Amino acid sequence: MTSNVIAPRQLPNGLKSSPKAPQIASDSDSAYMGAKGAPARPLYKRPDLMTFDRSIKIAPSILAADFANFGAECEAIEAQGADWVHVDVMDGHFVPNISFGPTTCAAIRPHIKGVMDVHLMIEPVDPYIDAFAKAGADVITAHVEAGPHIHRTLQAIRGAGAKAGVALNPGTPAAAVEHLLDVADLVCVMTVNPGFGGQKFIDMSDKIRTLRAMIGDRPVHIEIDGGVDVNTASSVAQAGADVLVAGSAVFRGGSVSNPAPYGENIRAIRAAAEGVYV
């Protein structure tokens, strides 16, 4: 699989950063961008990985992993039962912190057998969609708050060959995405304010229930991101969520050399969620 990864190049002049442009860990590159006017052609297209169902899926966030061992960490959490691998991309503009970009995604893609779930906490989103799709993202999620044309953004994500997700900050009501449910594959409900550390879980159960009713029988996942652990998994699953993103709650106590705690943590979160999930 590593032979499919395109070598990094420099950003074209038209994508140089400005004072208000996102800084995606200085690792966006034109190698992942489609030619102007040409359709995106993702390197990794795995529709079999994204067969829809509402079973509980645990998606560890590698933001809590050992940055020096990303590849091995991804392999370890999958071996220990992770369903998806969640990648939080932050630009220092839409949110205060900076994490990583498409080059990192391309580097870890060969180490991920399942779904790579990329959460873009960046503004703007559209110039970077092709880069993340070609780096191997199976799901690309953009924030409804990150731009005025979210409908077009979701269409562009699908056009790039990825599943399209839309995220809602805690202060944004469910109604903000009601008109998007026919062009979305996932709705991510933030249960902390993105980009700020040390926060407590914010109960969004009412919002989740509202979304679940809006979605109806559409094949749209509800993902929860922020403060998910054994104490909160049951309430969000009961409200209707099926994808649970967990960072420190998964990686706590383990390491690449001692991955067993990862499995114990994943199983505990899953058991808490499935205990009430129907």
PDB file of C-alpha atoms in Angstrom:
ATOM      1  CA  MET A   1       0.000   0.000   0.000  1.00  0.00           C
ATOM      2  CA  THR A   2       2.853   2.395   0.642  1.00  0.00           C
ATOM      3  CA  SER A   3       3.558   2.607  -3.095  1.00  0.00           C
ATOM      4  CA  ASN A   4       0.267   4.479  -3.501  1.00  0.00           C
ATOM      5  CA  VAL A   5       1.353   7.427  -1.369  1.00  0.00           C
ATOM      6  CA  ILE A   6       2.261  10.474  -3.451  1.00  0.00           C
ATOM      7  CA  ALA A   7       5.457  12.278  -2.540  1.00  0.00           C
ATOM      8  CA  PRO A   8       4.935  15.671  -0.864  1.00  0.00           C
ATOM      9  CA  ARG A   9       5.313  18.846  -2.918  1.00  0.00           C
ATOM     10  CA  GLN A  10       4.939  22.545  -2.165  1.00  0.00           C
ATOM     11  CA  LEU A  11       1.633  24.394  -2.065  1.00  0.00           C
ATOM     12  CA  PRO A  12       0.827  26.217  -5.292  1.00  0.00           C
ATOM     13  CA  ASN A  13       1.067  30.010  -5.051  1.00  0.00           C
ATOM     14  CA  GLY A  14      -2.689  30.348  -4.985  1.00  0.00           C
ATOM     15  CA  LEU A  15      -2.810  28.470  -1.675  1.00  0.00           C
ATOM     16  CA  LYS A  16      -0.188  30.412   0.248  1.00  0.00           C
ATOM     17  CA  SER A  17      -1.341  31.170   3.747  1.00  0.00           C
ATOM     18  CA  SER A  18      -2.574  34.629   4.662  1.00  0.00           C
ATOM     19  CA  PRO A  19      -3.071  36.061   8.163  1.00  0.00           C
ATOM     20  CA  LYS A  20      -6.569  34.564   8.186  1.00  0.00           C
ATOM     21  CA  ALA A  21      -5.782  31.312   6.383  1.00  0.00           C
ATOM     22  CA  PRO A  22      -5.562  28.056   8.314  1.00  0.00           C
ATOM     23  CA  GLN A  23      -2.153  26.678   9.203  1.00  0.00           C
ATOM     24  CA  ILE A  24      -2.706  22.947   8.892  1.00  0.00           C
ATOM     25  CA  ALA A  25       0.495  21.902  10.620  1.00  0.00           C
ATOM     26  CA  SER A  26       2.448  23.185   7.584  1.00  0.00           C
ATOM     27  CA  ASP A  27       1.838  19.901   5.888  1.00  0.00           C
ATOM     28  CA  SER A  28      -0.682  20.591   3.122  1.00  0.00           C
ATOM     29  CA  ASP A  29       0.809  19.983  -0.293  1.00  0.00           C
ATOM     30  CA  SER A  30      -0.190  20.199  -3.914  1.00  0.00           C
ATOM     31  CA  ALA A  31       0.571  16.536  -4.542  1.00  0.00           C
ATOM     32  CA  TYR A  32      -2.827  15.720  -3.083  1.00  0.00           C
ATOM     33  CA  MET A  33      -4.678  18.436  -4.998  1.00  0.00           C
ATOM     34  CA  GLY A  34      -6.515  17.722  -8.239  1.00  0.00           C
ATOM     35  CA  ALA A  35      -5.640  19.776 -11.298  1.00  0.00           C
ATOM     36  CA  LYS A  36      -7.696  22.934 -11.631  1.00  0.00           C
ATOM     37  CA  GLY A  37     -11.142  22.016 -12.860  1.00  0.00           C
ATOM     38  CA  ALA A  38     -10.419  18.271 -12.770  1.00  0.00           C
ATOM     39  CA  PRO A  39     -12.344  15.869 -10.523  1.00  0.00           C
ATOM     40  CA  ALA A  40     -10.573  14.592  -7.436  1.00  0.00           C
ATOM     41  CA  ARG A  41      -9.239  11.047  -7.676  1.00  0.00           C
ATOM     42  CA  PRO A  42      -8.687   9.602  -4.211  1.00  0.00           C
ATOM     43  CA  LEU A  43      -5.837   7.165  -3.712  1.00  0.00           C
ATOM     44  CA  TYR A  44      -7.901   4.995  -1.383  1.00  0.00           C
ATOM     45  CA  LYS A  45     -11.450   4.097  -2.293  1.00  0.00           C
ATOM     46  CA  ARG A  46     -12.867   1.410  -0.028  1.00  0.00           C
ATOM     47  CA  PRO A  47     -16.650   1.356  -0.159  1.00  0.00           C
ATOM     48  CA  ASP A  48     -16.621  -2.004   1.610  1.00  0.00           C
ATOM     49  CA  LEU A  49     -15.290  -0.283   4.743  1.00  0.00           C
ATOM     50  CA  MET A  50     -18.239   2.075   4.899  1.00  0.00           C
ATOM     51  CA  THR A  51     -21.220  -0.264   4.691  1.00  0.00           C
ATOM     52  CA  PHE A  52     -23.845   1.508   6.791  1.00  0.00           C
ATOM     53  CA  ASP A  53     -25.190   0.133  10.046  1.00  0.00           C
ATOM     54  CA  ARG A  54     -26.164   1.570  13.402  1.00  0.00           C
ATOM     55  CA  SER A  55     -24.024  -0.681  15.572  1.00  0.00           C
ATOM     56  CA  ILE A  56     -21.776   1.049  18.097  1.00  0.00           C
ATOM     57  CA  LYS A  57     -18.414   2.041  16.644  1.00  0.00           C
ATOM     58  CA  ILE A  58     -15.495   3.189  18.792  1.00  0.00           C
ATOM     59  CA  ALA A  59     -13.220   5.715  17.073  1.00  0.00           C
ATOM     60  CA  PRO A  60     -10.093   6.510  19.105  1.00  0.00           C
ATOM     61  CA  SER A  61      -8.716   9.988  18.452  1.00  0.00           C
ATOM     62  CA  ILE A  62      -5.009   9.820  17.684  1.00  0.00           C
ATOM     63  CA  LEU A  63      -4.645  13.316  19.093  1.00  0.00           C
ATOM     64  CA  ALA A  64      -4.193  11.452  22.390  1.00  0.00           C
ATOM     65  CA  ALA A  65      -1.661   8.986  20.931  1.00  0.00           C
ATOM     66  CA  ASP A  66       2.138   9.043  21.007  1.00  0.00           C
ATOM     67  CA  PHE A  67       3.011  11.414  18.151  1.00  0.00           C
ATOM     68  CA  ALA A  68       6.404   9.759  17.698  1.00  0.00           C
ATOM     69  CA  ASN A  69       4.717   6.398  17.005  1.00  0.00           C
ATOM     70  CA  PHE A  70       1.605   7.275  15.008  1.00  0.00           C
ATOM     71  CA  GLY A  71       1.796   4.318  12.643  1.00  0.00           C
ATOM     72  CA  ALA A  72       2.337   1.795  15.419  1.00  0.00           C
ATOM     73  CA  GLU A  73      -0.346   3.445  17.549  1.00  0.00           C
ATOM     74  CA  CYS A  74      -2.901   3.107  14.738  1.00  0.00           C
ATOM     75  CA  GLU A  75      -2.032  -0.566  14.313  1.00  0.00           C
ATOM     76  CA  ALA A  76      -2.230  -1.131  18.067  1.00  0.00           C
ATOM     77  CA  ILE A  77      -5.684   0.399  18.569  1.00  0.00           C
ATOM     78  CA  GLU A  78      -7.112  -1.503  15.612  1.00  0.00           C
ATOM     79  CA  ALA A  79      -5.643  -4.753  16.894  1.00  0.00           C
ATOM     80  CA  GLN A  80      -7.260  -3.982  20.246  1.00  0.00           C
ATOM     81  CA  GLY A  81     -10.734  -3.499  18.787  1.00  0.00           C
ATOM     82  CA  ALA A  82     -11.057   0.051  17.438  1.00  0.00           C
ATOM     83  CA  ASP A  83     -13.615   0.306  14.635  1.00  0.00           C
ATOM     84  CA  TRP A  84     -12.508   3.635  13.146  1.00  0.00           C
ATOM     85  CA  VAL A  85      -9.419   5.814  13.593  1.00  0.00           C
ATOM     86  CA  HIS A  86     -10.319   9.459  14.236  1.00  0.00           C
ATOM     87  CA  VAL A  87      -7.936  12.196  13.058  1.00  0.00           C
ATOM     88  CA  ASP A  88      -8.483  15.692  14.478  1.00  0.00           C
ATOM     89  CA  VAL A  89      -7.117  18.365  12.139  1.00  0.00           C
ATOM     90  CA  MET A  90      -6.766  21.828  13.716  1.00  0.00           C
ATOM     91  CA  ASP A  91      -5.507  24.996  12.052  1.00  0.00           C
ATOM     92  CA  GLY A  92      -4.857  27.516  14.841  1.00  0.00           C
ATOM     93  CA  HIS A  93      -7.523  29.740  13.270  1.00  0.00           C
ATOM     94  CA  PHE A  94     -10.934  28.085  13.504  1.00  0.00           C
ATOM     95  CA  VAL A  95      -9.718  26.546  16.765  1.00  0.00           C
ATOM     96  CA  PRO A  96      -6.759  27.674  18.913  1.00  0.00           C
ATOM     97  CA  ASN A  97      -4.473  24.669  18.460  1.00  0.00           C
ATOM     98  CA  ILE A  98      -2.563  23.290  15.468  1.00  0.00           C
ATOM     99  CA  SER A  99      -2.299  19.552  14.875  1.00  0.00           C
ATOM    100  CA  PHE A 100      -1.522  17.961  11.511  1.00  0.00           C
ATOM    101  CA  GLY A 101      -2.541  17.865   7.870  1.00  0.00           C
ATOM    102  CA  PRO A 102      -2.832  15.658   4.785  1.00  0.00           C
ATOM    103  CA  THR A 103       0.810  14.544   4.733  1.00  0.00           C
ATOM    104  CA  THR A 104       0.366  13.004   8.180  1.00  0.00           C
ATOM    105  CA  CYS A 105      -2.859  11.354   7.025  1.00  0.00           C
ATOM    106  CA  ALA A 106      -1.076   9.888   4.005  1.00  0.00           C
ATOM    107  CA  ALA A 107       1.745   8.634   6.229  1.00  0.00           C
ATOM    108  CA  ILE A 108      -0.552   6.774   8.631  1.00  0.00           C
ATOM    109  CA  ARG A 109      -2.984   5.489   5.986  1.00  0.00           C
ATOM    110  CA  PRO A 110      -0.951   2.321   5.260  1.00  0.00           C
ATOM    111  CA  HIS A 111      -1.114   1.510   8.982  1.00  0.00           C
ATOM    112  CA  ILE A 112      -4.929   1.691   9.115  1.00  0.00           C
ATOM    113  CA  LYS A 113      -6.935  -1.286   7.845  1.00  0.00           C
ATOM    114  CA  GLY A 114     -10.327   0.180   8.670  1.00  0.00           C
ATOM    115  CA  VAL A 115     -11.964   3.584   8.397  1.00  0.00           C
ATOM    116  CA  MET A 116      -9.895   6.765   8.653  1.00  0.00           C
ATOM    117  CA  ASP A 117     -12.273   9.414   9.978  1.00  0.00           C
ATOM    118  CA  VAL A 118     -10.873  12.927   9.416  1.00  0.00           C
ATOM    119  CA  HIS A 119     -12.414  15.798  11.389  1.00  0.00           C
ATOM    120  CA  LEU A 120     -11.497  19.167   9.878  1.00  0.00           C
ATOM    121  CA  MET A 121     -11.545  21.889  12.509  1.00  0.00           C
ATOM    122  CA  ILE A 122     -10.315  24.388   9.947  1.00  0.00           C
ATOM    123  CA  GLU A 123     -11.550  27.453   8.094  1.00  0.00           C
ATOM    124  CA  PRO A 124     -11.836  27.526   5.101  1.00  0.00           C
ATOM    125  CA  VAL A 125     -12.401  23.860   4.286  1.00  0.00           C
ATOM    126  CA  ASP A 126     -12.929  23.639   0.541  1.00  0.00           C
ATOM    127  CA  PRO A 127      -9.308  24.265  -0.623  1.00  0.00           C
ATOM    128  CA  TYR A 128      -8.154  21.226   1.378  1.00  0.00           C
ATOM    129  CA  ILE A 129     -10.824  18.639   0.586  1.00  0.00           C
ATOM    130  CA  ASP A 130      -8.988  17.003  -2.307  1.00  0.00           C
ATOM    131  CA  ALA A 131      -5.770  16.850  -0.284  1.00  0.00           C
ATOM    132  CA  PHE A 132      -7.353  14.884   2.543  1.00  0.00           C
ATOM    133  CA  ALA A 133      -9.354  12.656   0.200  1.00  0.00           C
ATOM    134  CA  LYS A 134      -6.243  11.736  -1.752  1.00  0.00           C
ATOM    135  CA  ALA A 135      -4.361  11.157   1.495  1.00  0.00           C
ATOM    136  CA  GLY A 136      -6.815   8.365   2.262  1.00  0.00           C
ATOM    137  CA  ALA A 137      -9.643   9.807   4.347  1.00  0.00           C
ATOM    138  CA  ASP A 138     -12.747   7.619   4.241  1.00  0.00           C
ATOM    139  CA  VAL A 139     -14.827  10.236   6.062  1.00  0.00           C
ATOM    140  CA  ILE A 140     -14.195  13.991   5.940  1.00  0.00           C
ATOM    141  CA  THR A 141     -16.152  16.128   8.387  1.00  0.00           C
ATOM    142  CA  ALA A 142     -16.478  19.905   8.125  1.00  0.00           C
ATOM    143  CA  HIS A 143     -18.026  22.269  10.658  1.00  0.00           C
ATOM    144  CA  VAL A 144     -21.272  23.977   9.772  1.00  0.00           C
ATOM    145  CA  GLU A 145     -19.812  27.065  11.492  1.00  0.00           C
ATOM    146  CA  ALA A 146     -16.702  27.123   9.271  1.00  0.00           C
ATOM    147  CA  GLY A 147     -18.217  28.737   6.204  1.00  0.00           C
ATOM    148  CA  PRO A 148     -21.341  30.048   4.486  1.00  0.00           C
ATOM    149  CA  HIS A 149     -21.612  27.306   1.856  1.00  0.00           C
ATOM    150  CA  ILE A 150     -21.657  24.062   3.831  1.00  0.00           C
ATOM    151  CA  HIS A 151     -24.033  22.400   1.344  1.00  0.00           C
ATOM    152  CA  ARG A 152     -21.466  22.923  -1.407  1.00  0.00           C
ATOM    153  CA  THR A 153     -18.690  21.707   0.906  1.00  0.00           C
ATOM    154  CA  LEU A 154     -20.481  18.416   1.575  1.00  0.00           C
ATOM    155  CA  GLN A 155     -21.090  17.934  -2.142  1.00  0.00           C
ATOM    156  CA  ALA A 156     -17.386  18.555  -2.787  1.00  0.00           C
ATOM    157  CA  ILE A 157     -16.391  15.981  -0.168  1.00  0.00           C
ATOM    158  CA  ARG A 158     -18.595  13.364  -1.804  1.00  0.00           C
ATOM    159  CA  GLY A 159     -17.277  14.402  -5.190  1.00  0.00           C
ATOM    160  CA  ALA A 160     -13.757  13.733  -3.923  1.00  0.00           C
ATOM    161  CA  GLY A 161     -14.760  10.149  -3.124  1.00  0.00           C
ATOM    162  CA  ALA A 162     -15.135  10.394   0.658  1.00  0.00           C
ATOM    163  CA  LYS A 163     -18.137  10.183   2.938  1.00  0.00           C
ATOM    164  CA  ALA A 164     -19.319  13.650   3.994  1.00  0.00           C
ATOM    165  CA  GLY A 165     -19.695  14.627   7.625  1.00  0.00           C
ATOM    166  CA  VAL A 166     -20.975  17.840   9.174  1.00  0.00           C
ATOM    167  CA  ALA A 167     -20.085  18.869  12.727  1.00  0.00           C
ATOM    168  CA  LEU A 168     -22.010  20.996  15.208  1.00  0.00           C
ATOM    169  CA  ASN A 169     -20.398  22.952  18.035  1.00  0.00           C
ATOM    170  CA  PRO A 170     -22.199  22.762  21.403  1.00  0.00           C
ATOM    171  CA  GLY A 171     -23.855  26.143  20.877  1.00  0.00           C
ATOM    172  CA  THR A 172     -25.196  25.298  17.412  1.00  0.00           C
ATOM    173  CA  PRO A 173     -28.715  23.820  17.299  1.00  0.00           C
ATOM    174  CA  ALA A 174     -29.643  20.634  15.467  1.00  0.00           C
ATOM    175  CA  ALA A 175     -31.832  22.678  13.117  1.00  0.00           C
ATOM    176  CA  ALA A 176     -28.664  24.073  11.509  1.00  0.00           C
ATOM    177  CA  VAL A 177     -28.135  20.778   9.652  1.00  0.00           C
ATOM    178  CA  GLU A 178     -31.714  19.731   8.948  1.00  0.00           C
ATOM    179  CA  HIS A 179     -31.456  20.897   5.330  1.00  0.00           C
ATOM    180  CA  LEU A 180     -28.193  18.952   4.875  1.00  0.00           C
ATOM    181  CA  LEU A 181     -29.277  15.446   5.823  1.00  0.00           C
ATOM    182  CA  ASP A 182     -29.740  14.295   2.228  1.00  0.00           C
ATOM    183  CA  VAL A 183     -26.158  15.264   1.328  1.00  0.00           C
ATOM    184  CA  ALA A 184     -24.489  14.104   4.559  1.00  0.00           C
ATOM    185  CA  ASP A 185     -23.303  10.668   5.662  1.00  0.00           C
ATOM    186  CA  LEU A 186     -22.505  11.637   9.251  1.00  0.00           C
ATOM    187  CA  VAL A 187     -23.419  14.312  11.786  1.00  0.00           C
ATOM    188  CA  CYS A 188     -20.790  14.948  14.455  1.00  0.00           C
ATOM    189  CA  VAL A 189     -22.106  16.400  17.706  1.00  0.00           C
ATOM    190  CA  MET A 190     -19.402  18.159  19.694  1.00  0.00           C
ATOM    191  CA  THR A 191     -19.762  17.589  23.421  1.00  0.00           C
ATOM    192  CA  VAL A 192     -16.912  19.963  24.229  1.00  0.00           C
ATOM    193  CA  ASN A 193     -15.953  23.215  22.551  1.00  0.00           C
ATOM    194  CA  PRO A 194     -13.389  22.234  19.892  1.00  0.00           C
ATOM    195  CA  GLY A 195      -9.765  23.164  20.347  1.00  0.00           C
ATOM    196  CA  PHE A 196      -9.821  23.804  24.091  1.00  0.00           C
ATOM    197  CA  GLY A 197      -8.248  21.326  26.481  1.00  0.00           C
ATOM    198  CA  GLY A 198      -9.332  20.263  29.942  1.00  0.00           C
ATOM    199  CA  GLN A 199     -13.056  20.617  29.381  1.00  0.00           C
ATOM    200  CA  LYS A 200     -15.846  18.648  30.933  1.00  0.00           C
ATOM    201  CA  PHE A 201     -18.362  16.716  28.870  1.00  0.00           C
ATOM    202  CA  ILE A 202     -21.351  18.849  27.841  1.00  0.00           C
ATOM    203  CA  ASP A 203     -24.576  16.857  27.812  1.00  0.00           C
ATOM    204  CA  MET A 204     -26.042  17.108  24.306  1.00  0.00           C
ATOM    205  CA  SER A 205     -28.603  14.307  24.728  1.00  0.00           C
ATOM    206  CA  ASP A 206     -31.539  16.463  23.662  1.00  0.00           C
ATOM    207  CA  LYS A 207     -29.708  17.561  20.516  1.00  0.00           C
ATOM    208  CA  ILE A 208     -28.792  13.952  19.694  1.00  0.00           C
ATOM    209  CA  ARG A 209     -32.405  12.831  20.092  1.00  0.00           C
ATOM    210  CA  THR A 210     -33.576  15.686  17.875  1.00  0.00           C
ATOM    211  CA  LEU A 211     -31.058  14.730  15.203  1.00  0.00           C
ATOM    212  CA  ARG A 212     -32.003  11.074  15.408  1.00  0.00           C
ATOM    213  CA  ALA A 213     -35.646  11.976  14.792  1.00  0.00           C
ATOM    214  CA  MET A 214     -34.675  14.269  11.894  1.00  0.00           C
ATOM    215  CA  ILE A 215     -32.514  11.592  10.281  1.00  0.00           C
ATOM    216  CA  GLY A 216     -35.239   8.967  10.357  1.00  0.00           C
ATOM    217  CA  ASP A 217     -34.327   6.066   8.085  1.00  0.00           C
ATOM    218  CA  ARG A 218     -31.602   7.938   6.196  1.00  0.00           C
ATOM    219  CA  PRO A 219     -28.208   6.158   6.309  1.00  0.00           C
ATOM    220  CA  VAL A 220     -26.581   8.900   8.388  1.00  0.00           C
ATOM    221  CA  HIS A 221     -24.306   8.210  11.362  1.00  0.00           C
ATOM    222  CA  ILE A 222     -24.437  10.285  14.541  1.00  0.00           C
ATOM    223  CA  GLU A 223     -20.945  10.732  15.951  1.00  0.00           C
ATOM    224  CA  ILE A 224     -20.076  12.124  19.383  1.00  0.00           C
ATOM    225  CA  ASP A 225     -16.761  13.904  19.910  1.00  0.00           C
ATOM    226  CA  GLY A 226     -15.569  15.191  23.268  1.00  0.00           C
ATOM    227  CA  GLY A 227     -15.397  13.750  26.761  1.00  0.00           C
ATOM    228  CA  VAL A 228     -16.587  10.274  25.790  1.00  0.00           C
ATOM    229  CA  ASP A 229     -15.694   7.636  28.378  1.00  0.00           C
ATOM    230  CA  VAL A 230     -17.348   4.806  30.303  1.00  0.00           C
ATOM    231  CA  ASN A 231     -19.408   7.332  32.256  1.00  0.00           C
ATOM    232  CA  THR A 232     -20.831   9.199  29.258  1.00  0.00           C
ATOM    233  CA  ALA A 233     -21.043   6.524  26.556  1.00  0.00           C
ATOM    234  CA  SER A 234     -24.361   5.129  27.727  1.00  0.00           C
ATOM    235  CA  SER A 235     -26.252   8.438  27.648  1.00  0.00           C
ATOM    236  CA  VAL A 236     -25.134   9.382  24.126  1.00  0.00           C
ATOM    237  CA  ALA A 237     -25.828   5.898  22.776  1.00  0.00           C
ATOM    238  CA  GLN A 238     -29.245   5.861  24.393  1.00  0.00           C
ATOM    239  CA  ALA A 239     -30.006   9.209  22.732  1.00  0.00           C
ATOM    240  CA  GLY A 240     -29.168   7.751  19.315  1.00  0.00           C
ATOM    241  CA  ALA A 241     -25.435   8.052  18.633  1.00  0.00           C
ATOM    242  CA  ASP A 242     -23.566   5.169  17.007  1.00  0.00           C
ATOM    243  CA  VAL A 243     -19.983   6.491  16.554  1.00  0.00           C
ATOM    244  CA  LEU A 244     -18.133   7.402  19.756  1.00  0.00           C
ATOM    245  CA  VAL A 245     -14.857   9.304  19.522  1.00  0.00           C
ATOM    246  CA  ALA A 246     -12.631   8.830  22.558  1.00  0.00           C
ATOM    247  CA  GLY A 247      -9.097  10.071  23.102  1.00  0.00           C
ATOM    248  CA  SER A 248      -7.537   9.817  26.529  1.00  0.00           C
ATOM    249  CA  ALA A 249     -10.273   7.386  27.607  1.00  0.00           C
ATOM    250  CA  VAL A 250      -8.806   4.874  25.123  1.00  0.00           C
ATOM    251  CA  PHE A 251      -5.090   5.652  25.311  1.00  0.00           C
ATOM    252  CA  ARG A 252      -4.880   6.031  29.088  1.00  0.00           C
ATOM    253  CA  GLY A 253      -2.594   3.475  30.700  1.00  0.00           C
ATOM    254  CA  GLY A 254      -1.328   1.887  27.490  1.00  0.00           C
ATOM    255  CA  SER A 255       1.440   2.235  24.939  1.00  0.00           C
ATOM    256  CA  VAL A 256       2.681   0.631  21.741  1.00  0.00           C
ATOM    257  CA  SER A 257       4.777  -1.735  23.837  1.00  0.00           C
ATOM    258  CA  ASN A 258       1.869  -2.404  26.211  1.00  0.00           C
ATOM    259  CA  PRO A 259      -1.339  -2.100  24.150  1.00  0.00           C
ATOM    260  CA  ALA A 260      -3.557  -4.319  26.310  1.00  0.00           C
ATOM    261  CA  PRO A 261      -5.001  -1.335  28.231  1.00  0.00           C
ATOM    262  CA  TYR A 262      -6.198   0.095  24.906  1.00  0.00           C
ATOM    263  CA  GLY A 263      -8.312  -2.997  24.395  1.00  0.00           C
ATOM    264  CA  GLU A 264      -9.608  -2.938  27.953  1.00  0.00           C
ATOM    265  CA  ASN A 265     -10.617   0.709  27.579  1.00  0.00           C
ATOM    266  CA  ILE A 266     -12.288   0.162  24.194  1.00  0.00           C
ATOM    267  CA  ARG A 267     -14.243  -2.834  25.482  1.00  0.00           C
ATOM    268  CA  ALA A 268     -15.366  -0.898  28.556  1.00  0.00           C
ATOM    269  CA  ILE A 269     -16.649   2.040  26.487  1.00  0.00           C
ATOM    270  CA  ARG A 270     -18.391  -0.305  24.054  1.00  0.00           C
ATOM    271  CA  ALA A 271     -20.013  -2.261  26.877  1.00  0.00           C
ATOM    272  CA  ALA A 272     -21.265   0.944  28.489  1.00  0.00           C
ATOM    273  CA  ALA A 273     -22.780   2.072  25.190  1.00  0.00           C
ATOM    274  CA  GLU A 274     -24.238  -1.277  24.168  1.00  0.00           C
ATOM    275  CA  GLY A 275     -25.767  -1.812  27.575  1.00  0.00           C
ATOM    276  CA  VAL A 276     -28.509   0.625  26.605  1.00  0.00           C
ATOM    277  CA  TYR A 277     -28.243   0.665  22.816  1.00  0.00           C
ATOM    278  CA  VAL A 278     -31.129  -0.763  20.794  1.00  0.00           C
TER     279      VAL A 278
END
